[in-house]
Amino acid sequence: MLIPVTKEHIITADKLATIRELYEFRRGGYNYNNQNNPIHQRISELHDIKIQSQSNLLTGILFEICLFETMSETLRQRLREQGYHNDTEISNRMRQMNFSYGLTIGRVDDGYDYLIDRANTPYLIDVKMYGTRLFTNQNQVQNYNLLVDARQFNRNIATQYVQGFLIDNNNSLIIYVAGWTDENQLEYMENRNNCYAISVRDLNQIGTLIDIIYQNG
């Protein structure tokens, strides 16, 4: 899945990231004086925006809001194709799917971003963006992995993970949604700074996750 990034997306993500940074724990390896970050600079150039946030939170939140919006619009379109034309009926039907996004500011988050509240096996989905490099096409990421820090994995909170990458293609910013996986498909990789991982090539297509949401109502 490819998601075009608009100026409005950037402005929204930047504002939310700037506020959230006021409450963030300054973890090792996270640069909070990030005005010279090449990704921030490139986003500023492409959209003529002065980025205010100072960390990789910008790209993470950008992915979260763009993906949730796109998945929601996909669900709405499916409902229209099934004969739902009234906005109230569509909204009611979507709420019955129990798919939600819980952006957290002001406290430690719950360890996941999206929830599919299913009767027996809820999906607690952590959305991950590769936030240290811009790519020029989606083929460049096929040898990358979805990585989950061992400390996060061992908290046993998130049950599914989604991986995204930022693509800078012909002066357009695009998010490539590489796919998703269940926690039990991750393998421990001690030589990769104690993390759990799966190859991007082995991820499930994001459309199958949308199918699960649609069938949940």
Tab-separated table of C-alpha atoms in Angstrom:
chain	number	residue	atom	x	y	z
A	1	MET	CA	0.000	0.000	0.000
A	2	LEU	CA	1.233	3.487	-0.926
A	3	ILE	CA	-0.151	6.535	0.907
A	4	PRO	CA	0.481	10.055	-0.451
A	5	VAL	CA	1.503	12.490	2.304
A	6	THR	CA	-0.084	15.944	2.148
A	7	LYS	CA	0.946	19.239	3.690
A	8	GLU	CA	-1.998	18.928	6.081
A	9	HIS	CA	-0.715	15.548	7.270
A	10	ILE	CA	2.712	17.061	7.978
A	11	ILE	CA	1.321	20.065	9.859
A	12	THR	CA	-0.904	17.837	12.007
A	13	ALA	CA	1.844	15.326	12.810
A	14	ASP	CA	4.364	18.080	13.564
A	15	LYS	CA	2.016	19.815	16.013
A	16	LEU	CA	1.162	16.577	17.815
A	17	ALA	CA	4.828	15.525	17.963
A	18	THR	CA	5.856	18.920	19.354
A	19	ILE	CA	3.315	18.656	22.173
A	20	ARG	CA	4.146	15.040	22.925
A	21	GLU	CA	7.875	15.797	23.162
A	22	LEU	CA	7.157	17.880	26.263
A	23	TYR	CA	6.323	14.640	28.081
A	24	GLU	CA	8.728	12.189	26.457
A	25	PHE	CA	11.477	10.370	28.306
A	26	ARG	CA	14.767	11.217	26.535
A	27	ARG	CA	15.755	7.691	25.580
A	28	GLY	CA	19.283	6.868	24.492
A	29	GLY	CA	19.755	7.074	20.750
A	30	TYR	CA	16.880	9.497	20.250
A	31	ASN	CA	18.007	12.939	19.142
A	32	TYR	CA	15.929	15.738	20.658
A	33	ASN	CA	17.905	18.525	19.021
A	34	ASN	CA	16.952	17.402	15.579
A	35	GLN	CA	16.721	20.542	13.467
A	36	ASN	CA	19.467	19.256	11.156
A	37	ASN	CA	17.776	15.900	10.670
A	38	PRO	CA	17.887	15.250	6.887
A	39	ILE	CA	14.358	13.827	6.924
A	40	HIS	CA	13.022	16.949	8.630
A	41	GLN	CA	14.936	19.106	6.173
A	42	ARG	CA	13.586	17.235	3.170
A	43	ILE	CA	10.003	17.388	4.446
A	44	SER	CA	10.438	21.137	4.939
A	45	GLU	CA	11.695	21.518	1.371
A	46	LEU	CA	8.944	19.440	-0.200
A	47	HIS	CA	6.068	21.147	1.595
A	48	ASP	CA	7.537	24.571	2.420
A	49	ILE	CA	6.995	24.034	6.149
A	50	LYS	CA	9.223	24.917	9.093
A	51	ILE	CA	9.260	21.763	11.205
A	52	GLN	CA	8.932	22.489	14.931
A	53	SER	CA	9.294	18.995	16.398
A	54	GLN	CA	12.769	17.808	17.330
A	55	SER	CA	12.658	14.017	17.209
A	56	ASN	CA	11.628	10.976	15.230
A	57	LEU	CA	8.199	11.280	16.818
A	58	LEU	CA	7.258	13.318	13.747
A	59	THR	CA	7.589	10.425	11.317
A	60	GLY	CA	6.023	7.951	13.740
A	61	ILE	CA	2.899	10.032	14.292
A	62	LEU	CA	2.772	10.868	10.589
A	63	PHE	CA	2.561	7.161	9.782
A	64	GLU	CA	-0.052	6.523	12.461
A	65	ILE	CA	-2.469	9.208	11.287
A	66	CYS	CA	-1.979	8.558	7.559
A	67	LEU	CA	-2.453	4.811	7.920
A	68	PHE	CA	-5.501	5.086	10.178
A	69	GLU	CA	-7.110	7.583	7.805
A	70	THR	CA	-6.420	5.378	4.774
A	71	MET	CA	-7.680	2.212	6.444
A	72	SER	CA	-10.812	4.030	7.607
A	73	GLU	CA	-11.496	5.385	4.117
A	74	THR	CA	-11.000	1.895	2.685
A	75	LEU	CA	-13.560	0.512	5.128
A	76	ARG	CA	-16.014	3.292	4.247
A	77	GLN	CA	-15.604	2.562	0.547
A	78	ARG	CA	-16.294	-1.126	1.100
A	79	LEU	CA	-19.488	-0.263	2.947
A	80	ARG	CA	-20.622	1.973	0.098
A	81	GLU	CA	-19.984	-0.878	-2.324
A	82	GLN	CA	-22.139	-3.102	-0.104
A	83	GLY	CA	-25.059	-0.702	-0.414
A	84	TYR	CA	-24.550	1.628	2.551
A	85	HIS	CA	-25.075	5.187	1.296
A	86	ASN	CA	-26.272	7.071	4.367
A	87	ASP	CA	-23.381	8.620	6.346
A	88	THR	CA	-25.044	7.806	9.661
A	89	GLU	CA	-25.453	4.149	8.722
A	90	ILE	CA	-21.846	3.980	7.553
A	91	SER	CA	-20.540	5.572	10.768
A	92	ASN	CA	-22.633	3.219	12.913
A	93	ARG	CA	-21.419	0.204	10.972
A	94	MET	CA	-17.791	1.314	11.296
A	95	ARG	CA	-18.087	1.705	15.064
A	96	GLN	CA	-19.371	-1.858	15.222
A	97	MET	CA	-16.044	-2.984	13.757
A	98	ASN	CA	-14.347	-1.808	16.996
A	99	PHE	CA	-11.277	-0.393	15.259
A	100	SER	CA	-9.725	2.551	17.118
A	101	TYR	CA	-6.566	4.659	17.341
A	102	GLY	CA	-5.314	5.740	20.758
A	103	LEU	CA	-2.738	8.515	20.419
A	104	THR	CA	-1.288	9.117	23.890
A	105	ILE	CA	0.130	12.443	25.085
A	106	GLY	CA	0.996	13.255	28.678
A	107	ARG	CA	1.657	9.745	29.983
A	108	VAL	CA	3.397	6.538	28.996
A	109	ASP	CA	1.455	4.927	26.173
A	110	ASP	CA	-0.154	1.500	26.430
A	111	GLY	CA	2.384	-0.201	24.184
A	112	TYR	CA	0.244	-0.203	21.064
A	113	ASP	CA	-1.351	2.327	18.696
A	114	TYR	CA	-4.432	0.684	17.180
A	115	LEU	CA	-6.976	-1.652	18.744
A	116	ILE	CA	-9.258	-4.141	17.019
A	117	ASP	CA	-11.489	-5.104	19.929
A	118	ARG	CA	-12.438	-8.681	19.085
A	119	ALA	CA	-14.445	-10.873	21.439
A	120	ASN	CA	-11.866	-13.601	21.998
A	121	THR	CA	-8.554	-12.310	20.649
A	122	PRO	CA	-8.202	-8.512	20.530
A	123	TYR	CA	-5.536	-7.162	18.199
A	124	LEU	CA	-3.193	-4.682	19.909
A	125	ILE	CA	-1.310	-3.186	16.978
A	126	ASP	CA	1.979	-1.306	17.224
A	127	VAL	CA	2.688	0.846	14.157
A	128	LYS	CA	6.386	1.183	13.306
A	129	MET	CA	7.994	3.679	10.928
A	130	TYR	CA	11.599	3.392	9.753
A	131	GLY	CA	12.440	6.945	10.748
A	132	THR	CA	16.132	7.419	9.973
A	133	ARG	CA	16.214	7.267	6.182
A	134	LEU	CA	14.238	8.351	3.127
A	135	PHE	CA	14.022	5.835	0.294
A	136	THR	CA	13.436	6.527	-3.396
A	137	ASN	CA	11.327	3.444	-4.129
A	138	GLN	CA	9.760	0.530	-2.320
A	139	ASN	CA	12.150	-2.033	-3.795
A	140	GLN	CA	14.952	-0.563	-1.662
A	141	VAL	CA	13.365	-1.800	1.561
A	142	GLN	CA	12.879	-5.455	0.646
A	143	ASN	CA	16.090	-6.485	2.436
A	144	TYR	CA	15.109	-4.639	5.617
A	145	ASN	CA	13.439	-6.119	8.692
A	146	LEU	CA	10.605	-5.173	10.965
A	147	LEU	CA	12.417	-4.858	14.302
A	148	VAL	CA	10.979	-4.949	17.813
A	149	ASP	CA	13.237	-4.141	20.754
A	150	ALA	CA	13.486	-7.112	23.116
A	151	ARG	CA	12.394	-5.016	26.091
A	152	GLN	CA	9.251	-3.960	24.258
A	153	PHE	CA	8.549	-7.467	22.991
A	154	ASN	CA	8.968	-9.007	26.433
A	155	ARG	CA	6.362	-6.665	27.898
A	156	ASN	CA	3.858	-8.892	26.057
A	157	ILE	CA	1.518	-6.033	25.173
A	158	ALA	CA	1.389	-5.538	21.402
A	159	THR	CA	0.160	-8.601	19.545
A	160	GLN	CA	0.578	-7.328	15.967
A	161	TYR	CA	3.024	-4.977	14.257
A	162	VAL	CA	2.828	-2.870	11.078
A	163	GLN	CA	5.920	-1.564	9.256
A	164	GLY	CA	6.142	1.588	7.153
A	165	PHE	CA	8.829	3.458	5.200
A	166	LEU	CA	9.032	7.003	3.826
A	167	ILE	CA	9.532	7.255	0.069
A	168	ASP	CA	10.805	10.449	-1.601
A	169	ASN	CA	9.760	9.917	-5.206
A	170	ASN	CA	9.840	12.688	-7.837
A	171	ASN	CA	9.505	15.394	-5.176
A	172	SER	CA	6.504	13.665	-3.622
A	173	LEU	CA	6.471	12.175	-0.131
A	174	ILE	CA	4.807	8.765	0.067
A	175	ILE	CA	4.428	6.228	2.853
A	176	TYR	CA	5.002	2.647	1.796
A	177	VAL	CA	3.117	0.259	4.078
A	178	ALA	CA	5.251	-2.857	3.799
A	179	GLY	CA	2.831	-5.067	5.726
A	180	TRP	CA	2.040	-6.502	9.140
A	181	THR	CA	2.785	-9.536	11.284
A	182	ASP	CA	1.673	-11.361	14.413
A	183	GLU	CA	3.995	-11.364	17.402
A	184	ASN	CA	4.498	-15.134	17.126
A	185	GLN	CA	6.073	-14.719	13.676
A	186	LEU	CA	8.973	-12.679	15.052
A	187	GLU	CA	12.304	-14.387	15.660
A	188	TYR	CA	14.894	-13.420	18.251
A	189	MET	CA	18.097	-11.942	16.763
A	190	GLU	CA	20.792	-11.551	19.411
A	191	ASN	CA	23.268	-10.107	16.926
A	192	ARG	CA	20.877	-7.228	16.166
A	193	ASN	CA	21.045	-5.514	19.567
A	194	ASN	CA	18.732	-8.016	21.246
A	195	CYS	CA	15.616	-7.597	19.166
A	196	TYR	CA	12.918	-9.654	17.513
A	197	ALA	CA	12.561	-9.406	13.765
A	198	ILE	CA	10.931	-10.548	10.561
A	199	SER	CA	11.979	-9.778	6.996
A	200	VAL	CA	9.904	-7.217	5.130
A	201	ARG	CA	9.508	-9.823	2.390
A	202	ASP	CA	7.684	-12.119	4.835
A	203	LEU	CA	5.131	-9.591	6.073
A	204	ASN	CA	1.408	-10.035	5.453
A	205	GLN	CA	-0.231	-7.579	3.080
A	206	ILE	CA	-2.031	-4.760	4.905
A	207	GLY	CA	-5.211	-5.586	2.993
A	208	THR	CA	-5.580	-8.788	5.005
A	209	LEU	CA	-5.612	-6.749	8.225
A	210	ILE	CA	-8.311	-4.506	6.754
A	211	ASP	CA	-10.283	-7.673	5.959
A	212	ILE	CA	-10.096	-8.710	9.617
A	213	ILE	CA	-11.420	-5.312	10.714
A	214	TYR	CA	-14.242	-5.383	8.166
A	215	GLN	CA	-15.348	-8.841	9.245
A	216	ASN	CA	-15.272	-7.888	12.930
A	217	GLY	CA	-18.509	-5.867	12.957
